[in-house]
Short mmCIF file of C-alpha atoms in Angstrom, two decimals:
data_model
loop_
_atom_site.label_atom_id
_atom_site.label_comp_id
_atom_site.label_asym_id
_atom_site.label_seq_id
_atom_site.Cartn_x
_atom_site.Cartn_y
_atom_site.Cartn_z
CA ASP U 1 15.13 20.83 -9.86
CA LEU U 2 13.88 20.37 -6.28
CA GLY U 3 16.47 17.73 -5.53
CA LEU U 4 13.81 15.08 -4.91
CA ALA U 5 14.22 11.43 -5.81
CA GLY U 6 11.70 9.84 -8.16
CA SER U 7 10.99 6.62 -10.01
CA VAL U 8 8.83 5.35 -12.88
CA ASN U 9 5.86 3.27 -11.69
CA PRO U 10 3.05 1.33 -13.38
CA HIS U 11 0.24 2.61 -11.09
CA ALA U 12 -1.98 -0.51 -11.27
CA PRO U 13 -2.03 -4.00 -12.84
CA TYR U 14 -4.68 -3.00 -15.40
CA THR U 15 -2.91 0.14 -16.68
CA VAL U 16 0.17 -1.43 -18.26
CA SER U 17 1.02 -4.39 -20.46
CA PRO U 18 3.33 -7.20 -19.33
CA ALA U 19 6.00 -5.87 -21.71
CA LEU U 20 5.82 -2.39 -20.18
CA LEU U 21 5.84 -3.87 -16.67
CA LYS U 22 9.11 -5.64 -17.48
CA LYS U 23 10.67 -2.45 -18.84
CA ILE U 24 9.62 -0.46 -15.77
CA GLY U 25 10.94 -3.18 -13.47
CA ASN U 26 14.24 -3.45 -15.31
CA TYR U 27 14.67 0.33 -15.20
CA ALA U 28 14.07 0.33 -11.43
CA TYR U 29 16.64 -2.45 -11.02
CA GLU U 30 19.22 -0.63 -13.14
CA THR U 31 18.74 2.71 -11.38
CA ASP U 32 18.46 1.30 -7.84
CA ALA U 33 14.95 2.75 -7.50
CA VAL U 34 11.81 1.60 -5.68
CA LEU U 35 8.47 0.58 -7.17
CA THR U 36 4.85 1.09 -6.14
CA LEU U 37 1.74 -0.66 -7.42
CA HIS U 38 -1.93 -0.26 -6.56
CA ASN U 39 -2.78 -3.86 -5.75
CA GLN U 40 -6.11 -5.72 -5.60
CA GLU U 41 -8.15 -2.62 -4.89
CA CYS U 42 -11.46 -4.23 -5.91
CA VAL U 43 -13.02 -7.58 -6.87
CA PRO U 44 -13.41 -6.69 -10.61
CA GLU U 45 -9.62 -6.24 -10.81
CA ASN U 46 -9.14 -9.88 -9.85
CA GLN U 47 -11.98 -11.00 -12.13
CA MET U 48 -10.33 -9.34 -15.10
CA PHE U 49 -7.17 -11.41 -14.72
CA GLU U 50 -8.92 -14.61 -13.68
CA THR U 51 -11.57 -14.74 -16.42
CA GLY U 52 -11.14 -11.76 -18.77
CA ASN U 53 -14.58 -10.52 -17.78
CA GLY U 54 -16.15 -8.25 -15.15
CA GLU U 55 -16.70 -4.55 -14.56
CA MET U 56 -13.05 -3.59 -14.85
CA MET U 57 -12.78 -5.05 -18.34
CA GLU U 58 -16.05 -3.37 -19.33
CA VAL U 59 -14.87 0.04 -18.11
CA LEU U 60 -11.58 -0.20 -19.99
CA MET U 61 -13.37 -1.09 -23.23
CA GLN U 62 -15.89 1.73 -22.71
CA LEU U 63 -12.93 4.09 -22.50
CA GLY U 64 -11.97 3.01 -26.00
CA ILE U 65 -8.95 0.96 -24.96
CA ASP U 66 -8.19 -1.95 -27.26
CA MET U 67 -8.22 -5.03 -25.02
CA SER U 68 -8.06 -7.58 -27.84
CA SER U 69 -4.50 -8.60 -26.93
CA PHE U 70 -5.28 -9.08 -23.23
CA LYS U 71 -5.19 -12.69 -22.13
CA PRO U 72 -6.56 -13.71 -18.71
CA THR U 73 -4.08 -15.69 -16.64
CA GLY U 74 -6.50 -17.67 -14.50
CA PHE U 75 -4.87 -16.15 -11.41
CA THR U 76 -5.65 -13.04 -9.37
CA SER U 77 -4.06 -9.73 -10.32
CA MET U 78 -1.19 -9.93 -7.82
CA PRO U 79 0.61 -13.04 -9.15
CA SER U 80 -0.41 -12.13 -12.70
CA THR U 81 1.47 -8.85 -12.33
CA LEU U 82 4.38 -9.52 -9.99
CA VAL U 83 5.82 -12.28 -12.19
CA HIS U 84 6.68 -9.58 -14.74
CA MET U 85 8.56 -7.46 -12.19
CA PRO U 86 11.95 -8.04 -10.52
CA ASN U 87 11.53 -9.71 -7.14
CA CYS U 88 14.60 -8.04 -5.65
CA VAL U 89 13.53 -4.39 -6.07
CA PRO U 90 11.67 -2.82 -3.10
CA LEU U 91 7.96 -2.83 -4.01
CA LEU U 92 5.13 -1.03 -2.22
CA LEU U 93 1.73 -2.69 -2.70
CA VAL U 94 -0.99 -0.08 -2.13
CA HIS U 95 -4.55 -0.83 -0.91
CA ASN U 96 -4.66 -4.68 -0.88
CA SER U 97 -8.40 -4.41 -0.20
CA VAL U 98 -9.29 -7.86 -1.55
CA SER U 99 -5.97 -9.66 -1.06
CA THR U 100 -6.50 -13.11 0.40
CA GLU U 101 -4.27 -15.27 2.54
CA LYS U 102 -3.44 -17.33 -0.57
CA ASP U 103 -2.29 -14.14 -2.33
CA ILE U 104 -0.18 -13.13 0.67
CA ARG U 105 1.52 -16.52 0.95
CA TRP U 106 2.33 -16.54 -2.77
CA ALA U 107 3.73 -13.00 -2.62
CA LEU U 108 5.95 -13.77 0.37
CA ASP U 109 7.34 -16.86 -1.36
CA TYR U 110 8.00 -14.96 -4.60
CA HIS U 111 9.19 -11.50 -3.58
CA SER U 112 11.88 -10.63 -1.06
CA GLN U 113 11.28 -6.90 -0.52
CA LEU U 114 7.56 -6.18 -0.18
CA THR U 115 5.93 -3.41 1.83
CA TRP U 116 2.13 -3.23 2.18
CA CYS U 117 0.35 0.14 2.30
CA LEU U 118 -3.02 0.71 3.99
CA CYS U 119 -5.22 3.63 2.86
CA PRO U 120 -8.37 2.88 4.89
CA LYS U 121 -10.33 6.10 4.37
CA ALA U 122 -9.93 5.86 0.60
CA ASN U 123 -10.94 2.19 0.70
CA LEU U 124 -14.13 3.02 2.57
CA TYR U 125 -14.91 5.85 0.16
CA ILE U 126 -14.29 3.88 -3.03
CA GLU U 127 -15.24 0.29 -2.14
CA ASP U 128 -16.91 0.58 1.27
CA ARG U 129 -14.59 -2.12 2.56
CA LEU U 130 -11.22 -2.45 4.28
CA PRO U 131 -8.30 -4.82 3.83
CA ASP U 132 -8.16 -7.75 6.23
CA VAL U 133 -5.76 -5.98 8.59
CA THR U 134 -6.02 -8.81 11.13
CA MET U 135 -4.79 -11.31 8.53
CA LEU U 136 -2.04 -8.98 7.32
CA ARG U 137 -0.77 -8.59 10.89
CA GLN U 138 -0.79 -12.35 11.43
CA HIS U 139 1.70 -12.71 8.59
CA ASP U 140 3.99 -10.12 10.19
CA LEU U 141 4.10 -8.02 7.03
CA ARG U 142 5.92 -4.71 6.84
CA LEU U 143 2.96 -2.32 6.83
CA VAL U 144 2.82 1.40 6.15
CA ILE U 145 -0.04 3.89 6.19
CA GLY U 146 -1.02 6.17 3.32
CA THR U 147 -3.90 8.44 2.34
CA ASP U 148 -4.32 7.90 -1.42
CA GLY U 149 -5.31 11.30 -2.92
CA LEU U 150 -7.90 14.02 -2.53
CA THR U 151 -10.09 12.39 -5.19
CA SER U 152 -10.82 9.61 -2.69
CA ASN U 153 -10.16 11.34 0.65
CA ASP U 154 -11.30 14.53 2.34
CA ARG U 155 -8.00 15.00 4.19
CA LEU U 156 -4.45 13.81 3.71
CA SER U 157 -3.92 13.03 7.37
CA ILE U 158 -2.04 9.97 8.58
CA LEU U 159 -3.56 10.49 12.03
CA ASP U 160 -7.05 10.23 10.51
CA GLU U 161 -6.02 6.97 8.85
CA MET U 162 -4.71 5.65 12.16
CA GLN U 163 -8.01 6.49 13.86
CA THR U 164 -9.93 4.74 11.08
CA ILE U 165 -7.84 1.60 11.45
CA HIS U 166 -8.23 1.62 15.23
CA SER U 167 -12.02 2.09 15.05
CA HIS U 168 -12.39 -1.02 12.85
CA PHE U 169 -9.54 -3.07 14.32
CA PRO U 170 -9.30 -2.06 18.00
CA GLU U 171 -6.73 -4.77 18.67
CA VAL U 172 -4.18 -2.83 16.62
CA THR U 173 -2.03 -0.91 19.10
CA PHE U 174 -0.87 2.68 18.80
CA PRO U 175 2.84 1.72 18.89
CA GLU U 176 2.22 -0.62 15.94
CA MET U 177 0.52 2.08 13.90
CA LEU U 178 3.23 4.54 14.86
CA SER U 179 5.87 2.31 13.29
CA TRP U 180 3.65 1.87 10.22
CA SER U 181 3.49 5.67 9.91
CA THR U 182 7.18 6.40 10.42
CA ILE U 183 10.11 3.99 10.35
CA ASN U 184 8.55 1.40 8.01
CA GLY U 185 8.05 3.99 5.28
CA ALA U 186 11.57 5.31 5.75
CA ARG U 187 12.94 1.78 5.42
CA PHE U 188 11.03 1.20 2.18
CA LEU U 189 12.37 4.43 0.71
CA GLY U 190 15.90 3.64 1.86
CA ILE U 191 16.17 6.76 4.03
CA SER U 192 15.91 5.22 7.51
CA ASN U 193 19.46 6.36 8.24
CA ARG U 194 18.12 9.95 8.31
CA PHE U 195 14.38 9.77 8.97
CA GLY U 196 11.68 7.60 10.52
CA SER U 197 12.72 7.54 14.18
CA ILE U 198 14.14 9.75 16.91
CA GLU U 199 17.80 8.77 17.14
CA LYS U 200 21.13 10.51 17.38
CA GLY U 201 22.28 11.66 13.97
CA LYS U 202 18.79 11.65 12.41
CA ALA U 203 16.55 14.57 11.46
CA PRO U 204 12.93 13.33 11.55
CA GLY U 205 9.93 15.64 11.46
CA LEU U 206 8.15 15.88 14.83
CA ASN U 207 4.42 16.02 15.55
CA LEU U 208 2.72 16.63 18.89
CA ILE U 209 -0.28 14.33 19.36
CA SER U 210 -2.78 15.58 21.93
CA GLY U 211 -5.61 13.55 23.44
CA LEU U 212 -3.78 10.24 23.58
CA ASP U 213 -4.77 7.69 26.21
CA VAL U 214 -1.29 7.61 27.73
CA GLN U 215 -2.00 4.90 30.29
CA ASN U 216 -3.21 2.40 27.68
CA VAL U 217 -1.23 3.91 24.78
CA LYS U 218 -4.36 4.17 22.61
CA LEU U 219 -5.97 6.80 20.42
CA LYS U 220 -9.03 8.50 21.87
CA PRO U 221 -11.87 10.36 20.11
CA GLY U 222 -10.93 13.97 19.53
CA VAL U 223 -7.22 13.29 19.29
CA SER U 224 -5.37 16.05 17.43
CA LEU U 225 -1.97 16.68 15.91
CA GLN U 226 0.30 19.69 15.70
CA THR U 227 3.40 19.79 13.52
CA LEU U 228 6.39 21.13 15.45
CA ARG U 229 8.49 23.58 13.48
CA PRO U 230 12.24 24.00 14.12
#
C-alpha cells in the first residue's frame, strides 16, 4: 500500500457499455472519487456513435468483440457517453481532438464539474492533429496539460507539451499554460489545499525553468527544466 488515492475509470466511450458506465459513475459518486475519460480522440469515434459505422466499429469487430447489441445514438460520442455518468462528479475529458463548439456548449450545459486535458504531442503522433485550443480558450474552460503515455509520446514532459502548444498557438501565454500545468490539475484532484501553487501552508514541487523570455513571459527555443530537490 503506497497510500495513493485511486478510482475506477472507463478509459474511453467505446470500451464500456452504458450499463457499465452507470455503475462506474455511481461508484465514483458514492466514494467521492473523480473520473477521467478519453474523449473524442478521433473522427471514427464520433462516427461510431452517430451512425454505427466507420473505422472504430470495424476495428472493434476485427478484435472479436461482439458489437451486435451496440445501438448508435445519432449524436457524437461526448453526449452519447456523458448522459450515462453523474454530472456532479469531477470529470476529466482527455484529448478532445475533434470536439466541436456544439459539443462544448452541450457539455457545459449538462455537466457542472468538467476539466479538459490537452495532450498535444500524443495527438500529433496518433492523429496528426490538435484540439481547437483557440476555441477551448474562448469558452473559458478549465484546462490542464497531460502527456498520454510512452506508447504515443517519446517523453513524459509537461514542458515539452507546453512548447508544442505555444508553437501551434502562439497567442497562448506562458502564465496561462503554467496554471494549466499546476493549479488546475490540483483543483480537479481536490488537492489544491496542499499542491498546485506557491502559498503559505502548501508543499508544491518546484522546477527551475531556464531559457524563458522573461521580458515577454514566453517560452523560447531551447528552454529547459530542472527539478529542485528539497
